[in-house]
PDB file of C-alpha atoms in Angstrom:
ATOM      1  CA  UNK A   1     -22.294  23.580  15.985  1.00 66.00           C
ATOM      2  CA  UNK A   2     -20.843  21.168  18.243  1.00 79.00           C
ATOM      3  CA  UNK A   3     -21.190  17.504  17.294  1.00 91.00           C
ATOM      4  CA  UNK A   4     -22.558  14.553  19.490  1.00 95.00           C
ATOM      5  CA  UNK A   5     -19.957  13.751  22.284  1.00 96.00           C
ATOM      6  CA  UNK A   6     -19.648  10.588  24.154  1.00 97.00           C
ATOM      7  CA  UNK A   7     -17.922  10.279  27.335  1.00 97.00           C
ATOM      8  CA  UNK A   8     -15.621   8.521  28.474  1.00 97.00           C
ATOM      9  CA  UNK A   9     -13.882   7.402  25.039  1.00 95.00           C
ATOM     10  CA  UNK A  10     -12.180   4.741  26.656  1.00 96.00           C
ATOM     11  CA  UNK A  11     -12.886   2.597  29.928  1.00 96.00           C
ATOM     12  CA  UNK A  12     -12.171  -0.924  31.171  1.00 98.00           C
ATOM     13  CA  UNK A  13     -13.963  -2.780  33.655  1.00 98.00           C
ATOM     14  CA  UNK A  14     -13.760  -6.045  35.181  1.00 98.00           C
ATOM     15  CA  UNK A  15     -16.993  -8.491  35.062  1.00 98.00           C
ATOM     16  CA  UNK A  16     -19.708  -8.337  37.414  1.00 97.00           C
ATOM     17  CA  UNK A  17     -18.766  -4.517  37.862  1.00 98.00           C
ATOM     18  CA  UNK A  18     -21.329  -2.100  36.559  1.00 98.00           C
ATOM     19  CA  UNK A  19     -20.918   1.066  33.505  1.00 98.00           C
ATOM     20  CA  UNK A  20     -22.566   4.614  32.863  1.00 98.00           C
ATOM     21  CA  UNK A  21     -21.892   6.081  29.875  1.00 98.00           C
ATOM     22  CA  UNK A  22     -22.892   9.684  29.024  1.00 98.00           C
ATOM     23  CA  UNK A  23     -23.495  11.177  25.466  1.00 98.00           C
ATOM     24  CA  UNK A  24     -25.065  14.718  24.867  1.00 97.00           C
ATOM     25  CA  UNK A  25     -26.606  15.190  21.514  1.00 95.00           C
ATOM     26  CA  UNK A  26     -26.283  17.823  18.992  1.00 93.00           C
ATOM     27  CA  UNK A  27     -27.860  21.489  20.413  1.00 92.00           C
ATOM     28  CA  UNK A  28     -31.772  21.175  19.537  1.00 89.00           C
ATOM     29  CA  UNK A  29     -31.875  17.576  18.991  1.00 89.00           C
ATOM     30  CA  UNK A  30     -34.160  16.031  21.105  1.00 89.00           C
ATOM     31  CA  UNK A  31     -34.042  11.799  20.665  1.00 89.00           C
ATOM     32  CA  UNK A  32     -30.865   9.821  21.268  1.00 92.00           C
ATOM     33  CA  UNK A  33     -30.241   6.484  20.199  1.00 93.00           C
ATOM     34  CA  UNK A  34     -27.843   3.531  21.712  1.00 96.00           C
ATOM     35  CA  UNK A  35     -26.329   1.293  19.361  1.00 96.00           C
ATOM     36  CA  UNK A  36     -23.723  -1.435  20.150  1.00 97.00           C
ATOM     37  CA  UNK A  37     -20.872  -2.503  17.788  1.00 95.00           C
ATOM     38  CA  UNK A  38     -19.049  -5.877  18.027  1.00 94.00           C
ATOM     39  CA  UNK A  39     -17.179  -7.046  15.291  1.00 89.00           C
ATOM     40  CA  UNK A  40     -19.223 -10.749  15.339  1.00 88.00           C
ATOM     41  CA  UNK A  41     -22.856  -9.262  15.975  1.00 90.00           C
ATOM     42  CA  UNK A  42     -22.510  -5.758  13.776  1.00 92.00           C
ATOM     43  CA  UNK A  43     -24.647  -2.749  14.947  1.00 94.00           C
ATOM     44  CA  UNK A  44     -27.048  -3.615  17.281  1.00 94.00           C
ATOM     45  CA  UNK A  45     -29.638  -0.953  18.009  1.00 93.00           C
ATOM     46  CA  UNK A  46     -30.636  -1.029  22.429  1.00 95.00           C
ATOM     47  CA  UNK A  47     -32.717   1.758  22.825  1.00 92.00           C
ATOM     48  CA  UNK A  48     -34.324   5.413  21.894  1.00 91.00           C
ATOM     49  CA  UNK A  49     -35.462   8.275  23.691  1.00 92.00           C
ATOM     50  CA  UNK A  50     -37.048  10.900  23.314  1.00 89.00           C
ATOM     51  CA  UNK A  51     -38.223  13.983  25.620  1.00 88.00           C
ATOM     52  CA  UNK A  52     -37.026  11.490  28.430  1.00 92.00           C
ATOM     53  CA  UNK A  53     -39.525   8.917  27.459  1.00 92.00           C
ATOM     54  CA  UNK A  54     -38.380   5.617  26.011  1.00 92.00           C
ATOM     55  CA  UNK A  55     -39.378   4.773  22.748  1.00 86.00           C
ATOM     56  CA  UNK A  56     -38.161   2.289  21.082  1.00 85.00           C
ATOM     57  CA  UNK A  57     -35.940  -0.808  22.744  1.00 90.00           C
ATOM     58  CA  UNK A  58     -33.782  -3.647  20.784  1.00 91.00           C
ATOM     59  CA  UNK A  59     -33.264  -7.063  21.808  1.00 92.00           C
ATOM     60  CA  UNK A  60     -31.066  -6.175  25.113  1.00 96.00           C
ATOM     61  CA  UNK A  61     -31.407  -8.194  28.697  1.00 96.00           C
ATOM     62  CA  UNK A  62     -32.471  -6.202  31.295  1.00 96.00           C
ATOM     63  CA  UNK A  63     -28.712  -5.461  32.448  1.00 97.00           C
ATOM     64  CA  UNK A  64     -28.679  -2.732  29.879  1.00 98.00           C
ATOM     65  CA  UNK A  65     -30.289   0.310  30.705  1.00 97.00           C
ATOM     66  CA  UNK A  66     -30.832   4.070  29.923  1.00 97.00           C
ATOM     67  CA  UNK A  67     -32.616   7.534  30.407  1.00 97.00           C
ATOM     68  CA  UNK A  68     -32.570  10.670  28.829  1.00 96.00           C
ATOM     69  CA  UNK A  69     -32.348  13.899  30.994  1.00 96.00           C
ATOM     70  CA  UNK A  70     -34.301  17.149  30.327  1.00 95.00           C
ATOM     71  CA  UNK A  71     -31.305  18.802  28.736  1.00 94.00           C
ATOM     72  CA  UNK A  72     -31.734  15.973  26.226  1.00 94.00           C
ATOM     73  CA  UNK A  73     -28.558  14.292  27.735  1.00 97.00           C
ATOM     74  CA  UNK A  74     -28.678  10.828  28.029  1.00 97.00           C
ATOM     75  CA  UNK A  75     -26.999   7.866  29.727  1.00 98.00           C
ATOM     76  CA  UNK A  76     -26.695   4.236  29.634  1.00 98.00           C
ATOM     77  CA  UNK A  77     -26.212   1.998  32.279  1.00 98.00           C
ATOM     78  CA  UNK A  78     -24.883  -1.659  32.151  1.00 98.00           C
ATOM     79  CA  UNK A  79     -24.928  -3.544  35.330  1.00 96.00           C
ATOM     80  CA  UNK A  80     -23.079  -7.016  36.299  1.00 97.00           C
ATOM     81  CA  UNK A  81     -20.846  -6.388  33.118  1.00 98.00           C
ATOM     82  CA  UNK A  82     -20.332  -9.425  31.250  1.00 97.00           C
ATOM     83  CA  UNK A  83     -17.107 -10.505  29.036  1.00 97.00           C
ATOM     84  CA  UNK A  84     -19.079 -10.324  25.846  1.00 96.00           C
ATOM     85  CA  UNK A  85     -20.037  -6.446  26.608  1.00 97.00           C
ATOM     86  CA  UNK A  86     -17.159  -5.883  25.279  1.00 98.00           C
ATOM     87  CA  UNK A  87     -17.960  -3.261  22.397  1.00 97.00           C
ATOM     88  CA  UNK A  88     -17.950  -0.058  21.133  1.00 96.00           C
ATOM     89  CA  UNK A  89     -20.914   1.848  22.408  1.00 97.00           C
ATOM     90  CA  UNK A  90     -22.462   4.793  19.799  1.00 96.00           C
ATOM     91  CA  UNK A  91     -24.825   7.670  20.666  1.00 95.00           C
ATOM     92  CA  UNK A  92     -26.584   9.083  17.862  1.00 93.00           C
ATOM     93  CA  UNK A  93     -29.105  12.083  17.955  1.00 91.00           C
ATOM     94  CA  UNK A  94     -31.643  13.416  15.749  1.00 87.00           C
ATOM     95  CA  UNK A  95     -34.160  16.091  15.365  1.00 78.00           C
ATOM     96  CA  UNK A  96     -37.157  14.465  15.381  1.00 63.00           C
ATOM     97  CA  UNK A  97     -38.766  17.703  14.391  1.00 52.00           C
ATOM     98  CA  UNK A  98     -41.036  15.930  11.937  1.00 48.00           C
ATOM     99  CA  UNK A  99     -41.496  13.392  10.627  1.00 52.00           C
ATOM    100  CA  UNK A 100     -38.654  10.845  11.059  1.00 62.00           C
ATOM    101  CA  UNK A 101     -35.995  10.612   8.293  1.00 69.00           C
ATOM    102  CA  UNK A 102     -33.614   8.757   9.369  1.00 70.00           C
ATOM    103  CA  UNK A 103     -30.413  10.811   9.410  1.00 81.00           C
ATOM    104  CA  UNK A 104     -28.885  10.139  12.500  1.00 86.00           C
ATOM    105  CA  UNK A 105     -26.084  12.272  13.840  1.00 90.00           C
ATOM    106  CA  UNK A 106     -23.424   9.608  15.542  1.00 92.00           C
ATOM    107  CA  UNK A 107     -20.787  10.380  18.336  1.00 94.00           C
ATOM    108  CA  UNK A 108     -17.189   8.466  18.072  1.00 94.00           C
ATOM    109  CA  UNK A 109     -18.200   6.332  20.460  1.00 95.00           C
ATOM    110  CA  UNK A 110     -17.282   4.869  24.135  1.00 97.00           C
ATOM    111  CA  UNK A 111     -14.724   1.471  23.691  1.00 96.00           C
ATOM    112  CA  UNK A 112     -15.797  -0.719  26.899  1.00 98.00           C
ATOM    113  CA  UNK A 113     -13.700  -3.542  27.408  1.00 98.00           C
ATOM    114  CA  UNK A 114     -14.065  -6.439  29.965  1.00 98.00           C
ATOM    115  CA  UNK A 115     -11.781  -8.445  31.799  1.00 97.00           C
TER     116      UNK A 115
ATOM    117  CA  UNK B   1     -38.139  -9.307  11.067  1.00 73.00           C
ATOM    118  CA  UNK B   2     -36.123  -6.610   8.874  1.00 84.00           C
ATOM    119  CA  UNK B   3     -32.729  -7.950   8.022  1.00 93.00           C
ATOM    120  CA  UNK B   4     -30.143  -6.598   6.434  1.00 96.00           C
ATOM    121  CA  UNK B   5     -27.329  -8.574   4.190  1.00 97.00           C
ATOM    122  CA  UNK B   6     -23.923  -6.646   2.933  1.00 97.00           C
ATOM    123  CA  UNK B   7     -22.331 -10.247   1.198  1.00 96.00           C
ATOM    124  CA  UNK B   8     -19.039  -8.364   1.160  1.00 96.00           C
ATOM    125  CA  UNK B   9     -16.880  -7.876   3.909  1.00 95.00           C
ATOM    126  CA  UNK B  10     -14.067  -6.210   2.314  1.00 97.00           C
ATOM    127  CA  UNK B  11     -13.866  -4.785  -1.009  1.00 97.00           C
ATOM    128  CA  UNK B  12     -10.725  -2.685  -2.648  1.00 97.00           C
ATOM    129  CA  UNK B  13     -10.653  -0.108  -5.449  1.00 98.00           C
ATOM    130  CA  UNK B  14      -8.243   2.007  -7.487  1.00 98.00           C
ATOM    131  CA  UNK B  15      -8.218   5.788  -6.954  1.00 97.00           C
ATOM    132  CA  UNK B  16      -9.849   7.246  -9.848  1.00 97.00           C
ATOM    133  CA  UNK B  17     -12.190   3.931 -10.266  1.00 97.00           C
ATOM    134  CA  UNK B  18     -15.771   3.279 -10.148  1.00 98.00           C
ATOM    135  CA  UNK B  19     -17.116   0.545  -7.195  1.00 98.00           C
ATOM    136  CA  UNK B  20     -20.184  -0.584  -6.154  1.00 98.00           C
ATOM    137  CA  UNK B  21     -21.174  -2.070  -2.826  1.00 98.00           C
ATOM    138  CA  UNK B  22     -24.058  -4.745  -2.550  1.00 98.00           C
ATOM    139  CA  UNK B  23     -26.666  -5.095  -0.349  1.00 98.00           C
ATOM    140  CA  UNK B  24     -30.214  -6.618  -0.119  1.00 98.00           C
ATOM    141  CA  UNK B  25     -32.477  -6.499   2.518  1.00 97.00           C
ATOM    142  CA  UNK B  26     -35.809  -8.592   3.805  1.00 96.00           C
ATOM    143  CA  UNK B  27     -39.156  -6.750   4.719  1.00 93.00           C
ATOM    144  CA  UNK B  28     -42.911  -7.237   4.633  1.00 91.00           C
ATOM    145  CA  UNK B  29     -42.882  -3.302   4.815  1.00 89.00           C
ATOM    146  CA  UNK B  30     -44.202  -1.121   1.533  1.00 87.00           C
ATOM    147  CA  UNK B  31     -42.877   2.366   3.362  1.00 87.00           C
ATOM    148  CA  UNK B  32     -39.385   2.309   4.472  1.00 91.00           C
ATOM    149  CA  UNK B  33     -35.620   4.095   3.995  1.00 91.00           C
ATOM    150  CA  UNK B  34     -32.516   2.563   3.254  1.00 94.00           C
ATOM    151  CA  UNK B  35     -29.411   4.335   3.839  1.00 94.00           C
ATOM    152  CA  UNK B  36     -25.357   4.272   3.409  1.00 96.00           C
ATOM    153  CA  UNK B  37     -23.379   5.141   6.346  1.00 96.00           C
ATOM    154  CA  UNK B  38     -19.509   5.665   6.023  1.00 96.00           C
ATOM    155  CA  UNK B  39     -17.655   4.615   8.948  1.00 95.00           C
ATOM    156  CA  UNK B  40     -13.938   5.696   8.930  1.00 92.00           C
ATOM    157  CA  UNK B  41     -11.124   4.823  10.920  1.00 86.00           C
ATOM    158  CA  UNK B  42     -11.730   7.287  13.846  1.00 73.00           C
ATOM    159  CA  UNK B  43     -15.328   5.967  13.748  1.00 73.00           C
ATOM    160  CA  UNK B  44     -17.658   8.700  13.776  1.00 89.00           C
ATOM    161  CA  UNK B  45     -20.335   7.301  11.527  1.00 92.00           C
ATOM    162  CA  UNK B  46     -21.307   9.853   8.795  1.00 92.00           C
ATOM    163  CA  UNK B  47     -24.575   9.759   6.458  1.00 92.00           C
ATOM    164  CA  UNK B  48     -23.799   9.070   2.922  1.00 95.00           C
ATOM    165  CA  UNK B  49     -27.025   8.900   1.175  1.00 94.00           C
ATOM    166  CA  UNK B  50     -30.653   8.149   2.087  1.00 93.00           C
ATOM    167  CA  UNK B  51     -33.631   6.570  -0.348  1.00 94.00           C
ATOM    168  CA  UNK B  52     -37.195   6.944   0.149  1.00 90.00           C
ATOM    169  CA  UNK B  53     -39.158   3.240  -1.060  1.00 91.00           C
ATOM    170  CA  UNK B  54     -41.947   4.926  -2.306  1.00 89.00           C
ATOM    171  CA  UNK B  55     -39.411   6.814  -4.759  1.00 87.00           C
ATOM    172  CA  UNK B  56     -38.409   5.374  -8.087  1.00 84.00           C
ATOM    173  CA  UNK B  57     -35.657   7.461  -8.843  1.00 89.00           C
ATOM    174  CA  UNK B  58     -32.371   6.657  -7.749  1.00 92.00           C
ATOM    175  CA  UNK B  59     -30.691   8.843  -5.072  1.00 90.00           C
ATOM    176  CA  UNK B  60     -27.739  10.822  -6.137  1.00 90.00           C
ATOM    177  CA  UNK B  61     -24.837  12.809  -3.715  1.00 90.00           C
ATOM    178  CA  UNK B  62     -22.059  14.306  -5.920  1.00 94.00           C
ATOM    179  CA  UNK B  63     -19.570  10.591  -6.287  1.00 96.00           C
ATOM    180  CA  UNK B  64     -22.032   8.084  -4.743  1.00 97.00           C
ATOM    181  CA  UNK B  65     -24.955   6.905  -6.714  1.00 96.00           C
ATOM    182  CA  UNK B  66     -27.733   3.998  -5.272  1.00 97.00           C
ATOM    183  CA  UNK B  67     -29.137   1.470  -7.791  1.00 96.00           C
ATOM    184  CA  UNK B  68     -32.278   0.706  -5.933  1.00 96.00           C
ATOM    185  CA  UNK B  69     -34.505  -2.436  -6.813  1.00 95.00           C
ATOM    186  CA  UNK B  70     -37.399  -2.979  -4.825  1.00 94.00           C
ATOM    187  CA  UNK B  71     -38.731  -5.637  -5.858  1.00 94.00           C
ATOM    188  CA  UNK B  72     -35.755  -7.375  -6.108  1.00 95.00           C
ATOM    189  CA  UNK B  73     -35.040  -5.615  -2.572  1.00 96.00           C
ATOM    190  CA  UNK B  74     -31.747  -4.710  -3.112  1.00 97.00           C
ATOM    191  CA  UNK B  75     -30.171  -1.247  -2.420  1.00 97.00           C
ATOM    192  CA  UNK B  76     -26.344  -0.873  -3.946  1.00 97.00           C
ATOM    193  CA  UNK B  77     -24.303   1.849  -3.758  1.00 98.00           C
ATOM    194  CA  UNK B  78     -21.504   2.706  -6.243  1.00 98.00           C
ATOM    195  CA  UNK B  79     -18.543   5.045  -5.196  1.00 98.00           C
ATOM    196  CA  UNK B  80     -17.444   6.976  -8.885  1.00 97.00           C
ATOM    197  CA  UNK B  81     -14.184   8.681  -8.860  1.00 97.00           C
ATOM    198  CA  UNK B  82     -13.140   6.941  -6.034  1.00 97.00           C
ATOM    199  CA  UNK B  83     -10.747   8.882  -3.323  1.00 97.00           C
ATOM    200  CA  UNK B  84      -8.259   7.984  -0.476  1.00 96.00           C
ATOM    201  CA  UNK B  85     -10.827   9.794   1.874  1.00 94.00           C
ATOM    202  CA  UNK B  86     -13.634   6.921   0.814  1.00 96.00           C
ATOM    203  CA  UNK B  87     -11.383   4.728   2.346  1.00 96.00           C
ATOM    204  CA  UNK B  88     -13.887   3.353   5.608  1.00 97.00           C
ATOM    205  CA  UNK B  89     -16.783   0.956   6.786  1.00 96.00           C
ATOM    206  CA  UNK B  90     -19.859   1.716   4.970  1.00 98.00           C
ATOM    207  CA  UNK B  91     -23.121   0.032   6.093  1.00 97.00           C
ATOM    208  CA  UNK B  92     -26.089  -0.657   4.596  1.00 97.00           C
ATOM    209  CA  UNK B  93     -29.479   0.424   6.441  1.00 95.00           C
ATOM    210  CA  UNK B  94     -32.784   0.217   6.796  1.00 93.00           C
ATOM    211  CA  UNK B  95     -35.442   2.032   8.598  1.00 89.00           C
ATOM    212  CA  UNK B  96     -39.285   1.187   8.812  1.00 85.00           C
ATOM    213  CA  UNK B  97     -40.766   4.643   7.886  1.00 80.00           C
ATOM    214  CA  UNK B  98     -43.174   5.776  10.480  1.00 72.00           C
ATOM    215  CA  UNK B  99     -43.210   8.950  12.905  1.00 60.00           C
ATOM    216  CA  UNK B 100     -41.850   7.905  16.055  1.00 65.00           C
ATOM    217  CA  UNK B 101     -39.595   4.983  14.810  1.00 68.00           C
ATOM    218  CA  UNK B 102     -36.328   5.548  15.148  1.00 72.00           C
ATOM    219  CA  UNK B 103     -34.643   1.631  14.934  1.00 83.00           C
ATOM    220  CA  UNK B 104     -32.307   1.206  12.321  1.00 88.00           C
ATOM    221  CA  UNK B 105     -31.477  -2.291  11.392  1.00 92.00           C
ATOM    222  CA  UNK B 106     -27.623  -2.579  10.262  1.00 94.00           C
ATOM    223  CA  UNK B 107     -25.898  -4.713   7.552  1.00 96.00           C
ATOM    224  CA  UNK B 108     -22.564  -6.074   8.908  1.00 95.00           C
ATOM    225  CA  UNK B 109     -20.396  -4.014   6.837  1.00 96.00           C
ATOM    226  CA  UNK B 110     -17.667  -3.855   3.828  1.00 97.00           C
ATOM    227  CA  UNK B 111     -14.786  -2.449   4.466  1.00 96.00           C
ATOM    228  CA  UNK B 112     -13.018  -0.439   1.409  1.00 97.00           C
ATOM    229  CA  UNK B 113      -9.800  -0.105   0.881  1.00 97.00           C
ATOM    230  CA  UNK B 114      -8.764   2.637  -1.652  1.00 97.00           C
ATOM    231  CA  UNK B 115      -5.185   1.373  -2.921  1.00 96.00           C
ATOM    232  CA  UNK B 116      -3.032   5.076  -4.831  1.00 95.00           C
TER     233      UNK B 116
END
C-alpha cells in the first residue's frame, strides 16, 4: 500500500510570491491534515479535512489556505509568502472510519524556503 | 488551551540501555489520547505508541513502554534495549478524544542520539 506522498519535496520562493502544495493520502483514507514544522514554533497543526469539508482549523492568518478534492487529494495554498513561512510542511491522513484514534499516517514532507 | 511540554531537547543513550523521555501536558479534558511519534532523519513521522486516558494500564509496543500519570498529567515514554534505528525526534502528543476531532497538539521535541 502506497504511503502518503507530498509534492514537491523541495521548493523555494521569494516573498510576496504565492505556494500550492499537493499531498494524496493513503488509498481509503478519507481526512488529511496540514501541520507546519519550524524549528522555534514545533508542530503547528493549520487545518483538517474531510470528504472536502473543512473541519478543524489552527491558529493560521488567512494567507494559508486549503481544500480537499473528491479523490481525497488535498492542497494547500499560501499566498503573499512571508520570510517566516519558511518550514517544513507535513500531510498526514487517516481513516476516520470510526471513531477517531488518533493514528495519523504522515508524508515526508514539502521543505518551503523563502527569500 | 491543551499544551504540551517535552523539558528535554536532546537526550543520548547507550545501545543496549534503557531511556526514558519526559513529558507532561495541561488539559481541563477527562477523555483524551496521548501519543509518541518517532521522527527520523528522513522525516516521515511514524506512530510509536498511543494511550487511551480513561485506561489505567500502561501501554506497551515490544521496546517502548509509557508510564502514564494522570493526575499528575504526565505521559513518559521509556525506550528498553535501545537500538541505532531509535536514533530520531520523538514527540509527545495529545489529542482531545471526540469523533470528528482530528487536532493534535505537539510537544517541541527530544532528539535521541543512540551512541554504539
Amino acid at each position: 500500500k502506497a504511503g502518503v506522498t507530498q509534492t514537491p519535496r523541495y521548493l523555494i520562493k521569494t516573498r510576496g510570491q504565492q505556494v500550492t502544495l499537493s499531498c494524496s493520502p493513503i488509498s481509503g483514507h478519507r481526512s488529511v491534515s496540514w501541520y507546519q514544522q519550524t524549528p522555534g514554533q514545533g508542530l503547528q497543526f493549520l487545518f483538517e479535512y474531510f470528504s472536502e469539508t473543512q473541519r478543524n482549523k489552527g491558529n493560521f492568518p488567512g494567507r494559508f489556505s486549503g481544500r480537499q478534492f473528491s479523490n481525497s487529494r488535498s492542497e494547500m495554498n499560501v499566498s503573499t509568502l512571508e520570510l517566516g513561512d519558511s518550514a517544513l510542511y507535513l500531510c498526514a491522513s487517516s481513516y476516520s472510519g470510526g471513531l477517531n484514534t488518533g493514528e495519523l499516517f504522515f508524508g515526508e514532507g514539502s521543505r518551503l524556503t523563502v527569500l | 488551551a491543551q499544551t504540551v511540554t517535552q523539558s528535554q531537547p536532546e537526550m543520548s543513550v547507550q545501545e543496549a540501555e534503557t531511556v526514558t523521555l519526559s513529558c507532561t501536558y495541561d488539559t481541563s479534558e477527562s477523555d483524551y489520547y496521548l501519543f509518541w511519534y518517532k521522527q527520523p532523519p528522513s522525516r516521515q513521522m511514524i506512530l510509536v505508541i498511543r494511550q487511551e486516558a480513561y485506561k489505567q494500564q500502561n501501554a506497551t509496543e515490544n521496546r517502548f513502554s509509557v508510564n502514564f500519570q494522570k493526575a499528575a498529567k504526565s505521559f513518559s515514554l521509556k525506550i528498553s534495549d535501545s537500538q541505532l534505528g531509535d536514533a530520531a525526534m520523538y514527540f509527545c502528543a495529545y489529542l482531545k478524544s471526540g469523533g470528528s476531532n482530528y487536532k493534535l497538539t505537539f510537544g517541541k521535541g527530544t532528539l535521541l542520539t543512540v551512541n554504539p
